[in-house]
Coordinates of C-alpha atoms in Angstrom, one line a residue:
M272 CA 0.0 0.0 0.0
E273 CA 2.9 2.3 0.7
A274 CA 4.1 2.0 -2.9
L275 CA 0.9 3.6 -4.1
N276 CA 1.7 6.7 -2.0
V277 CA 4.6 7.6 -4.4
V278 CA 2.1 7.9 -7.3
P279 CA 1.2 11.6 -7.7
L280 CA -2.3 12.3 -6.5
G281 CA -4.8 12.9 -9.4
L282 CA -2.9 10.8 -11.9
F283 CA -5.7 8.4 -12.4
E284 CA -8.1 11.3 -12.6
R285 CA -6.0 13.0 -15.4
V286 CA -5.6 9.9 -17.5
P287 CA -9.2 9.5 -18.4
L288 CA -9.4 13.2 -19.2
V289 CA -6.5 12.9 -21.7
V290 CA -7.9 9.8 -23.2
S291 CA -11.4 11.2 -23.5
T292 CA -10.1 14.5 -25.0
S293 CA -8.1 12.6 -27.6
L294 CA -11.1 10.5 -28.4
V295 CA -13.2 13.5 -28.9
L296 CA -10.7 15.1 -31.2
V297 CA -10.4 11.9 -33.3
V298 CA -14.2 11.4 -33.5
G299 CA -14.6 15.1 -34.3
T300 CA -12.0 14.9 -37.1
I301 CA -13.6 11.8 -38.6
F302 CA -17.1 13.5 -38.3
W303 CA -15.9 16.6 -40.0
T304 CA -14.1 14.6 -42.8
V305 CA -17.3 12.6 -43.5
L306 CA -19.5 15.7 -43.3
Q307 CA -17.4 17.5 -45.9
Q308 CA -17.7 14.6 -48.3
L309 CA -21.5 14.2 -47.8
L310 CA -22.6 17.9 -47.8
F311 CA -19.8 20.0 -49.4
Q312 CA -19.0 18.1 -52.6
K313 CA -18.0 20.7 -55.2
P314 CA -20.3 20.2 -58.2
H315 CA -17.7 20.8 -60.9
E316 CA -15.0 18.6 -59.4
P317 CA -14.8 14.8 -59.8
P318 CA -16.4 12.7 -57.1
M319 CA -14.3 12.0 -54.0
V320 CA -13.7 8.4 -53.0
F321 CA -15.2 8.0 -49.6
H322 CA -12.7 7.9 -46.7
W323 CA -12.8 8.2 -42.9
F324 CA -9.5 9.8 -42.1
P325 CA -8.0 13.1 -43.5
L326 CA -4.4 12.9 -44.8
I327 CA -4.5 9.1 -44.9
G328 CA -7.6 9.0 -47.1
S329 CA -7.4 6.0 -49.5
T330 CA -3.7 5.5 -49.1
V331 CA -3.9 2.0 -47.6
T332 CA -6.3 0.5 -50.1
Y333 CA -4.6 2.1 -53.1
G334 CA -1.1 1.0 -51.8
Q335 CA -2.2 -2.6 -51.3
D336 CA -3.4 -3.1 -54.8
P337 CA -3.7 -0.1 -57.1
V338 CA -5.3 -2.1 -60.0
K339 CA -8.1 -3.5 -57.7
F340 CA -8.6 0.0 -56.3
F341 CA -9.0 1.5 -59.7
S342 CA -11.4 -1.2 -60.7
T343 CA -13.6 -0.8 -57.6
C344 CA -13.7 3.0 -57.9
Q345 CA -14.4 2.9 -61.6
A346 CA -17.5 0.7 -60.9
K347 CA -18.7 3.1 -58.4
Y348 CA -17.7 6.6 -59.7
G349 CA -16.9 6.1 -63.4
D350 CA -13.6 6.8 -65.2
I351 CA -12.9 10.1 -63.3
F352 CA -12.7 10.2 -59.5
T353 CA -10.6 11.8 -56.8
F354 CA -8.9 10.2 -53.7
V355 CA -6.6 11.3 -50.9
L356 CA -3.1 9.9 -51.0
L357 CA -0.8 10.9 -48.1
G358 CA -2.4 14.3 -47.9
R359 CA -2.4 14.9 -51.6
T360 CA -5.6 15.2 -53.7
I361 CA -5.3 12.8 -56.6
T362 CA -7.6 12.8 -59.6
V363 CA -7.6 9.6 -61.6
Y364 CA -8.8 9.6 -65.2
L365 CA -9.0 6.1 -66.6
G366 CA -9.4 4.8 -70.1
A367 CA -8.1 6.0 -73.5
K368 CA -9.5 9.5 -73.0
G369 CA -7.8 9.8 -69.6
N370 CA -4.5 8.6 -71.0
D371 CA -4.7 11.2 -73.8
F372 CA -5.8 14.0 -71.4
I373 CA -2.9 13.4 -69.0
L374 CA 0.0 11.9 -71.1
N375 CA -0.5 14.4 -73.9
G376 CA -1.3 17.3 -71.7
K377 CA 0.5 20.6 -72.4
H378 CA 3.5 21.3 -70.1
R379 CA 2.0 24.7 -69.2
D380 CA -1.0 22.9 -67.8
M381 CA 0.7 20.0 -66.0
N382 CA 4.1 18.7 -65.3
A383 CA 6.0 15.7 -63.9
E384 CA 8.9 17.6 -62.3
E385 CA 6.9 18.9 -59.3
I386 CA 5.7 15.4 -58.5
Y387 CA 8.8 13.3 -58.9
S388 CA 11.7 15.6 -58.1
V389 CA 11.1 15.1 -54.4
L390 CA 11.6 11.4 -54.9
T391 CA 14.5 11.3 -57.4
T392 CA 16.7 14.1 -56.2
P393 CA 17.6 12.3 -52.9
I394 CA 18.5 9.3 -55.0
F395 CA 20.7 10.9 -57.7
G396 CA 21.4 14.3 -56.3
K397 CA 20.9 17.8 -57.9
G398 CA 20.7 18.5 -61.6
V399 CA 19.5 15.1 -62.9
I400 CA 16.2 13.5 -63.9
Y401 CA 13.4 15.8 -62.8
D402 CA 15.7 18.3 -61.0
C403 CA 16.1 20.3 -64.2
P404 CA 13.8 22.5 -66.5
N405 CA 11.6 20.6 -68.9
S406 CA 13.2 22.4 -71.9
M407 CA 16.6 20.8 -70.9
L408 CA 15.0 17.5 -70.3
M409 CA 13.5 17.5 -73.9
E410 CA 16.9 18.6 -75.3
Q411 CA 18.6 15.7 -73.6
K412 CA 16.1 13.3 -75.0
K413 CA 16.7 14.7 -78.4
V414 CA 20.3 13.5 -78.2
N415 CA 19.0 10.1 -77.0
M416 CA 20.4 10.5 -73.5
T417 CA 18.4 8.9 -70.7
T418 CA 19.8 11.2 -68.0
F419 CA 19.2 14.9 -67.8
V420 CA 21.4 17.7 -66.5
S421 CA 21.2 21.3 -65.2
S422 CA 20.1 24.0 -67.7
K423 CA 23.5 25.6 -67.0
L424 CA 25.4 22.7 -68.5
L425 CA 26.9 23.3 -72.0
L426 CA 27.6 20.0 -73.7
I427 CA 30.5 20.2 -76.2
D428 CA 29.9 18.9 -79.7
R429 CA 31.8 15.6 -79.3
A430 CA 29.7 14.7 -76.3
I431 CA 26.5 15.3 -78.2
Q432 CA 27.7 13.3 -81.2
F433 CA 28.5 10.4 -78.9
V434 CA 25.1 10.3 -77.2
K435 CA 23.2 10.7 -80.4
G436 CA 24.3 7.2 -81.5
G437 CA 23.5 5.6 -78.2
L438 CA 20.2 4.1 -79.1
T439 CA 20.3 3.8 -82.9
T440 CA 19.7 0.5 -84.6
D441 CA 23.4 0.1 -85.2
A442 CA 24.1 0.7 -81.5
L443 CA 21.4 -1.8 -80.5
R444 CA 22.9 -4.3 -83.0
S445 CA 26.3 -3.9 -81.2
H446 CA 24.7 -4.4 -77.8
V447 CA 23.5 -8.0 -78.4
P448 CA 26.9 -9.7 -78.3
L449 CA 27.9 -7.7 -75.3
M450 CA 24.8 -8.7 -73.5
E451 CA 25.1 -12.3 -74.5
Q452 CA 28.6 -12.5 -73.0
Q453 CA 27.4 -11.0 -69.7
V454 CA 24.6 -13.6 -69.4
I455 CA 27.0 -16.5 -70.3
D456 CA 29.6 -15.3 -67.8
Y457 CA 27.0 -15.0 -65.1
I458 CA 25.7 -18.6 -65.7
Q459 CA 29.2 -20.0 -65.7
H460 CA 30.5 -18.1 -62.6
S461 CA 27.5 -17.3 -60.4
P462 CA 27.3 -19.3 -57.1
N463 CA 23.6 -19.6 -57.9
F464 CA 24.3 -22.0 -60.7
K465 CA 27.2 -24.0 -59.6
A466 CA 25.3 -27.3 -59.6
S467 CA 23.5 -28.9 -62.5
S468 CA 20.1 -28.1 -60.9
G469 CA 18.7 -26.5 -57.8
V470 CA 16.2 -23.9 -56.5
A471 CA 16.7 -20.2 -56.3
D472 CA 14.9 -16.9 -55.6
F473 CA 14.9 -15.7 -59.2
P474 CA 14.1 -11.9 -59.0
P475 CA 17.5 -11.1 -57.3
I476 CA 19.2 -13.2 -60.0
M477 CA 17.5 -11.4 -62.8
A478 CA 18.3 -8.1 -61.2
E479 CA 22.0 -8.9 -61.3
I480 CA 21.8 -10.1 -64.9
T481 CA 20.0 -7.1 -66.2
L482 CA 22.3 -4.8 -64.2
F483 CA 25.4 -6.4 -65.7
T484 CA 24.0 -6.4 -69.3
A485 CA 22.9 -2.8 -69.0
S486 CA 26.1 -1.5 -67.6
R487 CA 28.3 -3.3 -70.1
S488 CA 26.3 -2.2 -73.1
L489 CA 25.4 1.3 -72.1
Q490 CA 28.5 2.4 -70.0
G491 CA 31.3 0.3 -71.2
K492 CA 33.8 -2.4 -70.1
E493 CA 35.5 -0.2 -67.5
V494 CA 32.3 0.5 -65.6
R495 CA 31.2 -3.2 -65.8
E496 CA 34.5 -4.4 -64.4
K497 CA 33.8 -2.3 -61.3
L498 CA 30.4 -4.0 -60.7
D499 CA 29.9 -7.2 -58.8
S500 CA 27.0 -8.7 -56.8
S501 CA 27.6 -6.3 -53.9
F502 CA 27.0 -3.5 -56.4
A503 CA 23.7 -5.1 -57.3
Q504 CA 22.7 -4.9 -53.6
L505 CA 23.6 -1.2 -53.6
Y506 CA 21.3 -0.8 -56.6
H507 CA 18.6 -2.7 -54.8
D508 CA 18.9 -0.3 -51.9
L509 CA 18.4 2.7 -54.2
D510 CA 15.5 0.9 -55.8
D511 CA 13.8 0.5 -52.4
A512 CA 13.8 4.3 -52.0
F513 CA 11.1 4.5 -54.7
T514 CA 8.3 4.2 -52.2
P515 CA 5.0 6.2 -51.9
L516 CA 6.1 7.2 -48.4
N517 CA 9.0 9.1 -49.8
F518 CA 6.6 11.5 -51.6
M519 CA 6.1 13.0 -48.2
L520 CA 9.1 12.0 -46.2
P521 CA 12.1 11.7 -48.6
W522 CA 14.5 13.0 -46.0
A523 CA 13.1 11.1 -43.0
P524 CA 15.7 9.0 -41.0
L525 CA 14.0 5.8 -41.9
P526 CA 16.0 2.5 -42.5
H527 CA 15.3 2.4 -46.2
N528 CA 16.4 6.1 -46.6
K529 CA 19.6 5.4 -44.7
R530 CA 20.4 2.5 -47.0
R531 CA 19.6 4.7 -50.0
D532 CA 22.0 7.4 -48.9
I533 CA 24.8 4.8 -48.2
A534 CA 24.2 3.2 -51.6
R535 CA 24.2 6.5 -53.4
D536 CA 27.5 7.5 -51.8
K537 CA 29.2 4.2 -52.5
M538 CA 28.1 4.1 -56.1
T539 CA 29.2 7.7 -56.5
Q540 CA 32.6 6.6 -55.3
I541 CA 32.9 3.9 -57.9
Y542 CA 32.4 6.4 -60.7
T543 CA 34.6 9.1 -59.2
D544 CA 37.4 6.5 -58.8
I545 CA 37.1 5.7 -62.5
M546 CA 37.4 9.3 -63.4
E547 CA 40.4 9.8 -61.1
Q548 CA 42.2 6.8 -62.6
R549 CA 41.6 8.2 -66.1
R550 CA 43.2 11.5 -65.2
R551 CA 46.2 9.7 -63.8
R552 CA 46.6 7.7 -67.0
G553 CA 46.3 10.9 -69.0
G554 CA 43.1 10.0 -71.0
G555 CA 43.4 8.6 -74.5
E556 CA 41.3 7.6 -77.4
E557 CA 40.5 4.3 -75.8
N558 CA 38.1 6.0 -73.5
Q559 CA 35.8 7.8 -76.0
D560 CA 32.6 7.2 -74.0
L561 CA 30.0 9.2 -72.1
I562 CA 32.1 9.6 -68.9
S563 CA 35.1 10.9 -70.9
N564 CA 32.9 13.4 -72.8
L565 CA 31.2 14.7 -69.7
M566 CA 34.6 15.1 -68.0
H567 CA 35.3 17.8 -70.7
C568 CA 32.0 19.6 -70.3
V569 CA 31.8 23.1 -68.7
Y570 CA 29.0 25.3 -67.4
K571 CA 28.2 28.6 -69.1
D572 CA 30.0 30.4 -66.3
G573 CA 33.1 28.5 -67.1
R574 CA 33.0 26.0 -64.2
S575 CA 33.7 22.4 -65.0
I576 CA 31.0 19.8 -64.2
S577 CA 32.0 18.1 -61.0
D578 CA 32.9 14.4 -60.7
E579 CA 30.0 14.0 -58.4
E580 CA 27.5 15.4 -60.9
I581 CA 28.9 13.1 -63.6
A582 CA 28.6 10.1 -61.2
H583 CA 25.0 11.0 -60.5
L584 CA 24.2 11.2 -64.2
M585 CA 25.8 7.8 -64.8
M586 CA 23.8 6.3 -61.9
A587 CA 20.6 7.6 -63.4
L588 CA 21.5 6.3 -66.9
L589 CA 22.2 2.9 -65.4
M590 CA 18.8 2.8 -63.6
A591 CA 17.0 4.0 -66.7
G592 CA 18.5 1.2 -68.7
Q593 CA 17.9 -1.5 -66.1
H594 CA 15.0 -0.8 -63.8
S595 CA 12.0 -2.0 -65.8
S596 CA 14.0 -4.8 -67.4
S597 CA 14.8 -6.3 -64.0
V598 CA 11.1 -6.5 -62.9
T599 CA 9.9 -7.7 -66.3
S600 CA 12.6 -10.4 -66.7
S601 CA 11.7 -11.7 -63.2
W602 CA 8.0 -12.0 -64.2
I603 CA 9.0 -13.8 -67.4
S604 CA 11.1 -16.4 -65.4
L605 CA 8.2 -17.0 -63.0
H606 CA 5.7 -17.5 -65.8
L607 CA 7.9 -19.9 -67.7
A608 CA 8.4 -21.9 -64.5
A609 CA 4.6 -22.0 -64.0
E610 CA 4.1 -23.0 -67.7
P611 CA 7.1 -25.0 -68.9
A612 CA 5.4 -25.9 -72.1
I613 CA 5.8 -22.3 -73.3
A614 CA 9.6 -22.5 -72.5
E615 CA 9.8 -25.6 -74.6
E616 CA 8.0 -23.8 -77.5
L617 CA 10.6 -21.0 -77.2
Y618 CA 13.5 -23.5 -77.4
K619 CA 11.9 -25.2 -80.3
E620 CA 11.4 -21.9 -82.0
Q621 CA 15.1 -21.2 -81.8
Q622 CA 15.9 -24.7 -83.2
D623 CA 13.4 -24.3 -86.1
V624 CA 14.2 -20.6 -87.0
L625 CA 17.9 -20.3 -86.2
G626 CA 18.9 -24.0 -86.8
N627 CA 21.6 -23.8 -84.2
T628 CA 21.1 -22.9 -80.5
T629 CA 24.8 -22.8 -79.8
A630 CA 25.7 -20.1 -82.3
P631 CA 26.1 -16.5 -81.0
L632 CA 22.9 -14.5 -81.1
T633 CA 22.6 -11.5 -83.3
Y634 CA 20.2 -8.6 -83.5
E635 CA 18.8 -10.0 -86.7
D636 CA 18.2 -13.4 -85.0
L637 CA 16.0 -11.7 -82.3
Q638 CA 13.8 -10.1 -85.0
K639 CA 13.0 -13.5 -86.3
L640 CA 12.0 -15.0 -83.0
Q641 CA 8.3 -14.1 -82.9
L642 CA 7.2 -16.1 -79.8
N643 CA 10.3 -14.8 -78.0
T644 CA 9.1 -11.3 -78.5
Q645 CA 5.5 -12.1 -77.7
V646 CA 6.5 -13.5 -74.3
V647 CA 8.1 -10.1 -73.5
R648 CA 5.0 -8.2 -74.8
E649 CA 2.6 -10.4 -72.9
T650 CA 4.5 -10.0 -69.7
L651 CA 4.7 -6.2 -70.1
R652 CA 0.9 -6.2 -70.7
L653 CA 0.0 -8.2 -67.6
H654 CA 2.8 -6.7 -65.4
P655 CA 3.5 -3.1 -66.5
P656 CA 6.4 -2.0 -64.3
I657 CA 4.8 1.3 -63.4
H658 CA 1.1 1.2 -62.5
S659 CA 0.6 5.0 -61.9
I660 CA 1.8 8.1 -63.8
M661 CA 1.3 11.4 -62.1
R662 CA 1.3 15.1 -63.2
K663 CA 0.9 18.2 -61.1
V664 CA -1.9 20.4 -62.3
K665 CA -0.9 24.0 -63.0
N666 CA -4.1 25.6 -64.4
Y667 CA -7.8 24.9 -64.2
L668 CA -8.5 22.1 -66.7
P669 CA -11.9 21.5 -68.1
V670 CA -12.6 17.9 -69.1
E671 CA -14.0 17.7 -72.6
G672 CA -17.5 16.2 -72.8
T673 CA -18.2 16.8 -69.1
D674 CA -18.9 19.7 -66.8
L675 CA -15.9 18.8 -64.6
I676 CA -13.0 21.1 -64.0
I677 CA -9.7 19.9 -62.4
P678 CA -8.3 22.6 -60.1
P679 CA -4.5 23.4 -59.7
S680 CA -4.6 21.9 -56.2
H681 CA -5.0 18.4 -57.6
V682 CA -2.5 15.9 -59.0
L683 CA -3.6 13.9 -62.1
L684 CA -3.0 10.2 -62.3
A685 CA -3.0 8.1 -65.5
A686 CA -3.0 4.3 -65.3
P687 CA -2.3 3.1 -68.9
G688 CA -1.7 -0.4 -67.7
F689 CA -5.2 -0.6 -66.4
M690 CA -6.6 -0.8 -70.0
A691 CA -4.2 -3.7 -70.7
V692 CA -5.9 -5.9 -68.0
S693 CA -9.5 -5.0 -69.2
S694 CA -11.6 -7.6 -70.9
A695 CA -12.9 -4.8 -73.2
H696 CA -9.5 -5.0 -74.9
F697 CA -8.0 -8.4 -74.2
P698 CA -10.0 -11.6 -73.7
N699 CA -9.3 -13.3 -70.4
P700 CA -7.0 -10.4 -69.4
E701 CA -5.8 -12.0 -66.2
T702 CA -4.4 -15.0 -68.1
W703 CA -0.7 -14.9 -69.2
D704 CA -1.0 -16.1 -72.8
P705 CA 1.9 -15.1 -75.2
H706 CA -0.1 -16.6 -78.1
R707 CA -2.8 -13.9 -77.8
W708 CA -0.3 -11.8 -79.8
D709 CA -0.2 -14.3 -82.7
N710 CA -2.7 -12.2 -84.6
I711 CA -2.1 -8.8 -83.0
D712 CA 0.0 -6.4 -84.9
D713 CA 1.3 -3.0 -83.7
L714 CA -1.5 -1.5 -81.6
E715 CA -0.4 2.0 -82.5
K716 CA -0.2 1.5 -86.3
D717 CA -3.4 3.4 -86.9
S718 CA -2.1 6.5 -85.2
K719 CA -0.9 8.8 -88.0
L720 CA -0.5 11.8 -85.8
K721 CA 3.2 12.4 -84.9
V722 CA 4.6 15.0 -82.5
D723 CA 8.1 16.2 -81.9
Y724 CA 8.4 17.1 -78.2
G725 CA 12.0 18.1 -78.8
F726 CA 13.5 14.6 -79.0
G727 CA 12.3 13.4 -82.4
M728 CA 9.0 12.4 -83.9
V729 CA 6.9 9.9 -81.9
S730 CA 3.3 8.7 -82.0
A731 CA 1.0 11.1 -80.2
S732 CA -1.5 8.3 -79.6
A733 CA -2.2 7.6 -76.0
S734 CA -5.4 5.6 -76.8
S735 CA -3.7 2.2 -77.3
P736 CA -4.6 -0.4 -74.6
Y737 CA -0.9 -1.4 -74.7
L738 CA 1.4 1.4 -73.4
P739 CA 4.0 -0.2 -71.1
F740 CA 6.5 2.6 -71.9
G741 CA 4.0 5.5 -71.5
A742 CA 3.1 8.1 -74.1
G743 CA 3.5 11.8 -74.8
R744 CA 6.5 14.0 -74.0
H745 CA 7.7 11.6 -71.2
R746 CA 7.4 8.4 -73.2
C747 CA 10.4 6.3 -72.5
I748 CA 13.1 6.7 -75.2
G749 CA 14.8 3.5 -74.1
E750 CA 11.9 1.4 -75.3
Q751 CA 13.8 -0.3 -78.1
F752 CA 16.8 -0.9 -75.8
A753 CA 14.5 -2.6 -73.3
Y754 CA 13.0 -4.9 -75.9
V755 CA 16.5 -5.9 -77.2
Q756 CA 17.8 -6.5 -73.6
L757 CA 14.7 -8.5 -72.6
T758 CA 14.5 -10.7 -75.7
T759 CA 18.3 -11.4 -75.6
I760 CA 18.2 -12.4 -71.9
L761 CA 15.1 -14.6 -72.5
A762 CA 16.5 -16.4 -75.5
L763 CA 19.7 -17.2 -73.6
M764 CA 18.0 -18.3 -70.5
V765 CA 15.8 -20.7 -72.5
R766 CA 18.9 -22.1 -74.3
N767 CA 20.6 -22.8 -70.9
F768 CA 17.8 -23.8 -68.5
T769 CA 14.5 -25.5 -68.0
L770 CA 12.4 -24.0 -65.2
R771 CA 9.5 -25.2 -63.2
N772 CA 7.7 -24.3 -60.0
V773 CA 8.8 -26.0 -56.8
E774 CA 6.6 -28.9 -55.6
G775 CA 3.2 -27.8 -54.4
K776 CA 3.4 -24.4 -56.0
K777 CA 0.9 -23.3 -58.7
G778 CA 0.9 -20.2 -60.8
V779 CA 3.1 -17.2 -59.9
V780 CA 3.5 -15.1 -56.8
E781 CA 1.4 -12.1 -56.1
T782 CA 2.4 -8.6 -57.0
D783 CA 4.3 -6.4 -54.5
Y784 CA 3.1 -2.8 -54.7
S785 CA 5.1 -1.5 -51.8
S786 CA 7.4 0.4 -54.1
L787 CA 6.4 2.4 -57.1
F788 CA 7.1 -0.6 -59.3
S789 CA 5.0 -3.7 -59.7
R790 CA 7.5 -6.4 -58.8
P791 CA 7.0 -10.0 -57.7
L792 CA 6.4 -10.6 -54.0
A793 CA 9.5 -12.0 -52.4
P794 CA 10.6 -14.7 -52.2
A795 CA 9.8 -16.1 -55.6
I796 CA 11.5 -19.6 -55.6
V797 CA 11.9 -21.5 -58.8
H798 CA 13.4 -24.9 -59.6
W799 CA 16.0 -24.7 -62.4
E800 CA 18.0 -27.3 -64.3
K801 CA 20.7 -26.8 -66.8
R802 CA 19.7 -27.9 -70.2
R803 CA 21.8 -30.8 -71.5
R804 CA 23.2 -30.3 -75.0
S805 CA 22.2 -33.9 -75.9
E806 CA 18.6 -32.6 -75.8
E807 CA 19.2 -30.4 -78.9

């Protein structure tokens, strides 16, 4: 009893008061949030998805499964609706009209920089990706560069000439043997494939393979020699920073942000070491690549671009050439393991079309392998790497054919991949079926309208149900590189392995939407076996 005497008098009286006050505030906040939605809906704005809590809104349901969230809301509200995501007011516009409205919107009316710079700048640093004016971003696309620099940067002519050829057909043709050698080296030396058969978590394996093939083909032998499996982990740590939470808390001292910062610094050091070694060697014609060219660039005020800035540009280039391919190649592997008959069709296609599955692959070979390409296309259809594309509204935007007006306080969201899993466009859309493309040609072939956003003429169509690389001014210029990389890796994996699900497993794993990219839920275990040459 004496122990109770040390407790301050009135404590037990105060606790209920604190709890009850907090409860009143919470209930009052919920009541006001609901009341606003029921009684104060603005007549010329899209309907608001019902939610109980301010700031949080529909964050949880959207984050768990965006595609399911879109489908549910479409059934209730139509193609245009608004929801609250981490305190932001997001207006979704689904379907072909929505894609065209957002992806082909004028830059003065909406932009991507204000949405994504808060996310990308902590990963790559200042002056790259969306941390630059749109005019410079378009200029860099024009020279086929997948990284973007500060508007102060003046690229000298030989740098421009180098980058212009980076994604031409001739360049893509030269990439195939480089990629092939990387895949073969990985199969021969990776600890994952020491035995003749085994089980493995395939997404990390495909992440390494796509990282090594992209680095060798896009950034050269010297950079590739600096990379190993530990570098792939650094890349993974950067990748993990692409989370919805970082739209609000990019600088928060959270574990994934700490890993991001460590990875960025270590990767930066790898590139700066390369530059320092080149200076000590005195340069030379053997290093006529992007790093060498950027080392000779200067700002308009005469200041040289720093090694750190160059390193950040190269990191962004590497991610641009690898990111979607890693996710897509993982999904391909999992589907082939779930349906080994398709893998055998792919192997037979190589035997029938190429006649020799041991000869080196060529760019021309890949163009002949129809099913090989269809597997990639079907996987991109069912598993588009990016499920949501956002733009910050800058002006009041009337929606044609309706009385709706989108105010500048909103963020627009397009979901081009949503059409690709709709039965209105693809029968049995949830089924992975590469043969559905047997009789489907280019889905954009009917679009005669071409637009030059500053990086060359591209189709202005955003109405196609198949837009895995986006549309409009921010359409991915690395689209053809991605197809070459993915078809090369697929053809070589089919040549060297048979895959199947582990005992008791059916189908493929669910999708992990915890990052901004639709990747397989970990772990994704597959049984592999090296293909015997006697089987040919």
